[in-house]
Short mmCIF file of C-alpha atoms and ligand atoms in Angstrom, two decimals:
data_model
loop_
_atom_site.label_atom_id
_atom_site.label_comp_id
_atom_site.label_asym_id
_atom_site.label_seq_id
_atom_site.Cartn_x
_atom_site.Cartn_y
_atom_site.Cartn_z
CA MET A 1 86.60 153.26 153.18
CA THR A 2 85.78 154.84 149.83
CA ARG A 3 88.95 155.52 147.86
CA ARG A 4 89.36 158.98 146.31
CA VAL A 5 90.68 158.76 142.77
CA ALA A 6 92.60 161.36 140.77
CA ILE A 7 92.86 160.54 137.06
CA LEU A 8 95.72 162.03 135.01
CA ILE A 9 95.25 162.48 131.27
CA SER A 10 96.99 164.14 128.33
CA GLY A 11 94.35 164.01 125.61
CA GLY A 12 90.84 162.80 124.90
CA GLY A 13 90.72 160.63 127.98
CA SER A 14 88.68 157.73 126.66
CA ASN A 15 89.99 155.53 129.48
CA MET A 16 89.24 158.31 131.99
CA LEU A 17 85.63 158.39 130.75
CA ALA A 18 85.34 154.63 131.10
CA LEU A 19 86.55 154.89 134.69
CA LEU A 20 84.14 157.76 135.49
CA ARG A 21 81.20 155.89 133.96
CA ASP A 22 81.93 152.80 136.01
CA MET A 23 82.39 154.75 139.26
CA ALA A 24 79.05 156.49 138.57
CA ALA A 25 77.31 153.14 138.09
CA GLY A 26 77.05 152.80 141.84
CA ASP A 27 78.21 150.23 144.39
CA HIS A 28 81.82 151.20 143.65
CA PRO A 29 84.57 151.36 146.30
CA ALA A 30 85.99 154.55 144.79
CA LEU A 31 84.86 157.98 143.72
CA PRO A 32 86.52 160.42 141.31
CA VAL A 33 87.78 163.61 142.99
CA LEU A 34 89.90 165.09 140.18
CA VAL A 35 90.79 164.83 136.52
CA ALA A 36 94.07 166.62 135.81
CA SER A 37 96.11 167.09 132.66
CA ASN A 38 99.54 168.33 131.65
CA ASP A 39 97.85 169.87 128.60
CA PRO A 40 95.36 172.69 129.27
CA LYS A 41 93.78 171.88 125.89
CA ALA A 42 93.22 168.20 126.67
CA ALA A 43 89.73 167.42 125.38
CA GLY A 44 89.14 165.11 128.33
CA LEU A 45 89.07 168.06 130.75
CA ALA A 46 85.83 169.45 129.36
CA LYS A 47 84.30 165.95 129.25
CA ALA A 48 85.16 165.39 132.93
CA ALA A 49 83.82 168.82 133.91
CA ALA A 50 80.57 168.06 132.03
CA LEU A 51 80.24 165.00 134.26
CA GLY A 52 80.67 167.16 137.36
CA VAL A 53 84.21 166.09 138.19
CA ALA A 54 86.71 168.71 139.37
CA THR A 55 89.50 169.34 136.88
CA ALA A 56 92.94 170.91 136.85
CA ALA A 57 95.42 171.70 134.11
CA VAL A 58 99.13 172.08 134.84
CA ASP A 59 100.94 172.87 131.62
CA HIS A 60 104.28 171.08 131.66
CA ARG A 61 105.83 173.26 128.99
CA PRO A 62 106.76 176.31 131.14
CA TYR A 63 108.83 173.98 133.32
CA GLY A 64 111.04 172.92 130.43
CA GLY A 65 113.17 169.97 131.49
CA ASP A 66 112.56 170.54 135.19
CA ARG A 67 110.32 167.53 135.75
CA ALA A 68 110.44 167.87 139.53
CA ALA A 69 109.11 171.44 139.35
CA PHE A 70 106.29 170.40 137.03
CA GLU A 71 105.41 167.50 139.33
CA ALA A 72 105.43 169.75 142.40
CA ALA A 73 102.81 171.90 140.65
CA LEU A 74 100.83 168.86 139.50
CA LEU A 75 100.84 167.47 143.03
CA GLN A 76 98.99 170.47 144.46
CA PRO A 77 95.50 169.87 142.99
CA ILE A 78 95.91 166.14 143.66
CA LEU A 79 96.54 166.79 147.36
CA GLU A 80 93.88 169.51 147.54
CA ALA A 81 91.34 167.04 146.18
CA GLY A 82 92.34 164.59 148.89
CA ALA A 83 93.12 161.87 146.36
CA ASP A 84 94.54 158.65 147.80
CA LEU A 85 94.68 156.76 144.50
CA VAL A 86 96.06 157.97 141.16
CA CYS A 87 95.07 156.48 137.78
CA LEU A 88 97.22 157.38 134.78
CA ALA A 89 94.98 157.19 131.72
CA GLY A 90 96.61 158.24 128.49
CA PHE A 91 98.99 160.38 130.53
CA MET A 92 102.00 160.96 128.33
CA ARG A 93 104.59 162.41 130.71
CA VAL A 94 107.27 160.23 132.31
CA LEU A 95 107.11 160.68 136.08
CA THR A 96 110.20 160.91 138.28
CA PRO A 97 110.88 158.36 141.03
CA GLY A 98 110.16 161.10 143.56
CA PHE A 99 106.56 161.48 142.36
CA VAL A 100 106.04 157.75 141.84
CA ASP A 101 107.41 156.84 145.27
CA ARG A 102 104.96 159.29 146.88
CA PHE A 103 102.12 157.14 145.51
CA ALA A 104 103.84 153.76 145.88
CA GLY A 105 101.21 151.05 145.79
CA ARG A 106 98.53 153.67 145.06
CA MET A 107 99.11 154.56 141.38
CA LEU A 108 97.88 152.59 138.36
CA ASN A 109 98.53 152.87 134.64
CA ILE A 110 97.10 151.31 131.52
CA HIS A 111 99.55 150.44 128.77
CA PRO A 112 98.52 149.28 125.27
CA SER A 113 100.56 146.08 125.12
CA LEU A 114 100.82 142.70 126.83
CA LEU A 115 103.61 143.71 129.21
CA PRO A 116 106.39 142.84 129.62
CA LEU A 117 106.21 142.93 125.83
CA TYR A 118 106.67 146.38 124.30
CA PRO A 119 107.12 148.89 127.11
CA GLY A 120 107.31 152.46 125.80
CA LEU A 121 105.78 153.83 122.63
CA HIS A 122 104.48 152.52 119.27
CA THR A 123 103.37 149.24 120.83
CA HIS A 124 100.96 148.22 118.07
CA ARG A 125 103.42 148.84 115.25
CA ARG A 126 106.03 146.80 117.13
CA ALA A 127 103.62 143.87 117.63
CA LEU A 128 102.73 143.91 113.93
CA GLU A 129 106.38 144.08 112.89
CA ALA A 130 107.15 141.14 115.19
CA GLY A 131 104.42 139.08 113.51
CA ASP A 132 102.62 138.47 116.79
CA ALA A 133 99.35 136.56 116.69
CA GLU A 134 97.81 138.65 119.45
CA ALA A 135 98.11 141.99 121.23
CA GLY A 136 96.35 143.63 124.12
CA CYS A 137 96.58 145.93 127.12
CA THR A 138 97.88 145.81 130.66
CA VAL A 139 96.93 147.61 133.86
CA HIS A 140 99.85 147.71 136.27
CA GLU A 141 100.99 149.40 139.44
CA VAL A 142 103.30 152.29 138.61
CA THR A 143 106.88 151.97 139.83
CA PRO A 144 109.93 154.11 139.02
CA VAL A 145 110.79 151.85 136.07
CA LEU A 146 108.62 152.81 133.07
CA ASP A 147 105.81 150.34 132.26
CA ASP A 148 107.28 147.76 134.63
CA GLY A 149 105.24 147.49 137.85
CA PRO A 150 103.22 144.51 139.16
CA ILE A 151 100.58 143.48 136.63
CA LEU A 152 97.00 143.91 137.88
CA GLY A 153 95.20 142.86 134.71
CA GLN A 154 95.46 142.10 131.02
CA ALA A 155 93.11 141.74 128.08
CA ARG A 156 94.05 140.10 124.77
CA VAL A 157 92.88 140.63 121.19
CA PRO A 158 93.78 138.72 118.00
CA ILE A 159 95.93 140.39 115.40
CA LEU A 160 94.11 139.94 112.10
CA ALA A 161 95.38 139.80 108.52
CA GLY A 162 95.54 143.29 107.11
CA ASP A 163 95.70 144.95 110.51
CA THR A 164 97.38 148.31 110.68
CA ALA A 165 98.60 150.01 113.86
CA GLU A 166 95.37 152.01 113.76
CA THR A 167 92.99 149.07 113.38
CA LEU A 168 94.83 147.16 116.08
CA ALA A 169 94.84 150.20 118.42
CA ALA A 170 91.09 150.54 118.00
CA ARG A 171 90.52 146.86 118.81
CA VAL A 172 92.77 147.09 121.90
CA LEU A 173 91.12 150.32 123.09
CA VAL A 174 87.75 148.56 123.35
CA GLN A 175 89.38 146.11 125.75
CA GLU A 176 91.13 148.90 127.67
CA HIS A 177 87.71 150.37 128.45
CA ARG A 178 86.61 147.00 129.87
CA LEU A 179 89.81 146.16 131.72
CA TYR A 180 90.71 149.40 133.50
CA PRO A 181 87.31 149.86 135.23
CA ALA A 182 87.25 146.21 136.27
CA VAL A 183 90.75 146.41 137.73
CA LEU A 184 90.05 149.71 139.53
CA ARG A 185 86.97 148.20 141.20
CA ARG A 186 89.05 145.35 142.56
CA PHE A 187 92.09 147.42 143.46
CA ALA A 188 90.01 150.05 145.30
CA ALA A 189 88.42 147.23 147.30
CA GLY A 190 91.89 146.07 148.32
CA ASP A 191 92.11 143.14 145.92
CA ARG A 192 95.36 143.00 143.96
CA THR A 193 94.60 139.63 142.37
CA PRO A 194 95.48 140.00 138.67
CA LEU A 195 92.47 139.95 136.32
CA PHE A 196 92.78 138.36 132.88
CA LEU A 197 89.94 139.10 130.46
C1 GRF B 201 95.61 154.43 124.90
O1 GRF B 201 96.16 153.54 123.94
C2 GRF B 201 96.17 154.06 126.24
O2 GRF B 201 96.49 152.69 126.36
C3 GRF B 201 97.44 154.85 126.32
O3 GRF B 201 97.11 156.10 125.71
C4 GRF B 201 96.14 155.86 124.66
C5 GRF B 201 95.06 156.90 124.71
O4 GRF B 201 94.36 156.72 125.91
N1 GRF B 201 97.86 154.99 127.70
P1 GRF B 201 93.03 157.62 126.19
O5 GRF B 201 92.10 157.40 125.04
O6 GRF B 201 93.50 159.06 126.27
O7 GRF B 201 92.50 157.09 127.49
#
């Protein structure tokens, strides 16, 4: 059964584009049915539309601190698209357990660190400050605990002398665009075996 994927973004959506490109390459167990953002100005929305993928924008700001109300609005286009798999890709809103539990076992996220190292923000700066020899990215199943679900894949990069958070982020992002599509292909085919690139 072909899985129907909704991708949630907040900005440029480079990971979203990598996922769309791979699903368009054919022989893929999933198809994209929606790209949605919490920011109506997210540049990724126009890029997805240009590729023929349905889009939706649900601005989180009018909901203030009422996360449940924002998520109830965000859920509508996801359900209308008939999505049965959700990929968070540069999505910068913390989701409540109520939303996460609705997609238990059916929601993925990519995080720019080698989890369980550095959940949360500023991962590259933290790795540099710790003097780590390597960094990387992780695709994991989303659970109510932030950046904590079962690991589905990781890719590693060396940290080089003179690296800044920006140079390291750029090196990791290249691997994100390899890892996330590869993990989605396996996950959509029912294979949860972790992939280490
Ligand atoms: C990336 O570092 C990703 O790991 C994190 O958000 C950043 C931007 O992602 N989740 P994208 O370019 O919007 O996909």
